[in-house]
Amino acid sequence: MKAIAVFPNEKSVRLIDAPEPSIESPTQVRLRMLDVGICGTDREIARFEYGTPPAGSDYLIIGHESLGEVVEVGSATSGLQPGDVVIPMVRRPCPHATCTACRAGRQDFCFTGDFTERGIKGRHGFMTEFVVDEARYMNPVPAALRDVGVLVEPLTIAEKGLMQLWQVQQRLPWGASKDAPKAFDRHMQAVVLGAGPVGILGAMALLEQGFETFVYSRGRAPNQKATLVESLGARYVSAEETSIEGLASRIDGIDVVYEATGASGVAFEMLQVMGPNAVFIFTGVPGRKEPIAVDTDGIMRRMVLNNQVVFGTVNAGKDAFEAAIRDLGRFKERWPKAVQAVITGRHPIEQYERLLVGEATGIKNVLRIAA
Ligand code: BGC
Ligand code: ZN
């Protein structure tokens, strides 16, 4: 079967003919892959800056944002049948008995670092025709979401972030929760850093939870991303036209910052203009660049005097996948055109090279493996 493989030692990315997997235990299912999304992580792996092949293999089949159709189920699975459309989770647990997170099925919080990730770390991924995996990692999606279901995995980043946001805000003595938005005596305001797929999906999730949402991104408006963001009812602010201070002066108390760029300089500047009791959520994984100067006294001072919290989050548990599937359905009802517009291209698998190593274009590019 066809597969896109990265050979880190040879420094090459190729379309290969890989052996077709078959079910080896009664708890597994076999999938025919439909759509596989391409993200910054895949492009980094294709530049040989990230990613690890499975032990004993000289290549890694990449791809972790996916949508597949069940074609065969093992005899000990339940709830799945051929024809069902599913999103497989990405992380798999580490083997250590002492890892409370992995033993609790929460490998997204693994303590040991010995977890694996399909298409990223130690396990082949989904840019291929067929996949076999344990049924428990499959998340069924309604047939009505088949056209946009590939957005579920990138949306889980926001879902897990927002779940933790509300857990953190339970610290507020008057009990702030997304089910009691009155907990804030005014409008809740969020800033999203970046207008890529993670930023746009994050903005949708924040709007859905009632935040007035500002998306801060490089490009001058009008542009494709700005138009999309504005069509949601969020405000697009260009970093070329407005400084971080300028942005902050337009917002009376930023409650949440959802970072979705991996650009640490802008992120740490943003940290200096958050409002009282605010929460900053880091989701980007920056490459290693030269150190930059940051006003650490200013940041520490503001954080203490304003009871601020900063956390990082990596996706994701089953709860976030389920929330993403539910929310994507809501988004599709509320913004049918915008949700479609996040996917700017569907391409045959043969076009992998341009998409993985060529200049980044559009918003979310998807390899259509099968219809
Ligand atoms: C993936 C996550 C993964 C992370 C770090 C992201 O692009 O969506 O599943 O944990 O990269 O490898
Ligand atoms: Zn672990």
PDB file of C-alpha atoms and ligand atoms in Angstrom, residues 39-42 50 64-65 90-91 115 117 120-121 153-154 157 285 314-316, ligand 1:
ATOM      1  CA  CYS A  39       0.386  20.495  10.127  1.00  0.00           C
ATOM      2  CA  GLY A  40       3.539  22.287  11.229  1.00  0.00           C
ATOM      3  CA  THR A  41       4.667  19.187  13.110  1.00  0.00           C
ATOM      4  CA  ASP A  42       4.582  17.121   9.896  1.00  0.00           C
ATOM      5  CA  TYR A  50      11.570  16.258  14.821  1.00  0.00           C
ATOM      6  CA  HIS A  64      -1.399  12.141  12.832  1.00  0.00           C
ATOM      7  CA  GLU A  65      -4.453  14.288  11.967  1.00  0.00           C
ATOM      8  CA  VAL A  90      -2.371  10.015  18.493  1.00  0.00           C
ATOM      9  CA  ARG A  91      -0.592   9.128  21.760  1.00  0.00           C
ATOM     10  CA  PHE A 115       5.007   7.468  25.366  1.00  0.00           C
ATOM     11  CA  GLU A 117       2.784   9.089  19.095  1.00  0.00           C
ATOM     12  CA  ILE A 120       5.496  11.402  15.235  1.00  0.00           C
ATOM     13  CA  LYS A 121       7.372   9.395  17.839  1.00  0.00           C
ATOM     14  CA  GLU A 153      -7.505  16.316  16.046  1.00  0.00           C
ATOM     15  CA  PRO A 154      -6.265  19.927  15.750  1.00  0.00           C
ATOM     16  CA  ILE A 157      -5.765  21.116  21.392  1.00  0.00           C
ATOM     17  CA  VAL A 285       6.104  23.893  20.062  1.00  0.00           C
ATOM     18  CA  VAL A 314      -0.324  18.903  24.617  1.00  0.00           C
ATOM     19  CA  ASN A 315      -3.152  16.937  23.073  1.00  0.00           C
ATOM     20  CA  ALA A 316      -5.137  15.003  24.089  1.00  0.00           C
TER      21      ALA A 316
HETATM   22  C1  BGC B   1       0.217  16.722  17.666  1.00  0.00           C
HETATM   23  C2  BGC B   1       0.175  16.126  19.060  1.00  0.00           C
HETATM   24  C3  BGC B   1       1.563  15.806  19.564  1.00  0.00           C
HETATM   25  C4  BGC B   1       2.449  17.016  19.445  1.00  0.00           C
HETATM   26  C5  BGC B   1       3.861  16.775  19.919  1.00  0.00           C
HETATM   27  C6  BGC B   1       1.181  17.868  17.626  1.00  0.00           C
HETATM   28  O1  BGC B   1       1.274  18.348  16.316  1.00  0.00           O
HETATM   29  O2  BGC B   1      -1.065  17.166  17.302  1.00  0.00           O
HETATM   30  O3  BGC B   1      -0.627  14.980  19.079  1.00  0.00           O
HETATM   31  O4  BGC B   1       1.494  15.387  20.912  1.00  0.00           O
HETATM   32  O5  BGC B   1       2.458  17.471  18.103  1.00  0.00           O
HETATM   33  O6  BGC B   1       4.510  15.722  19.242  1.00  0.00           O
END
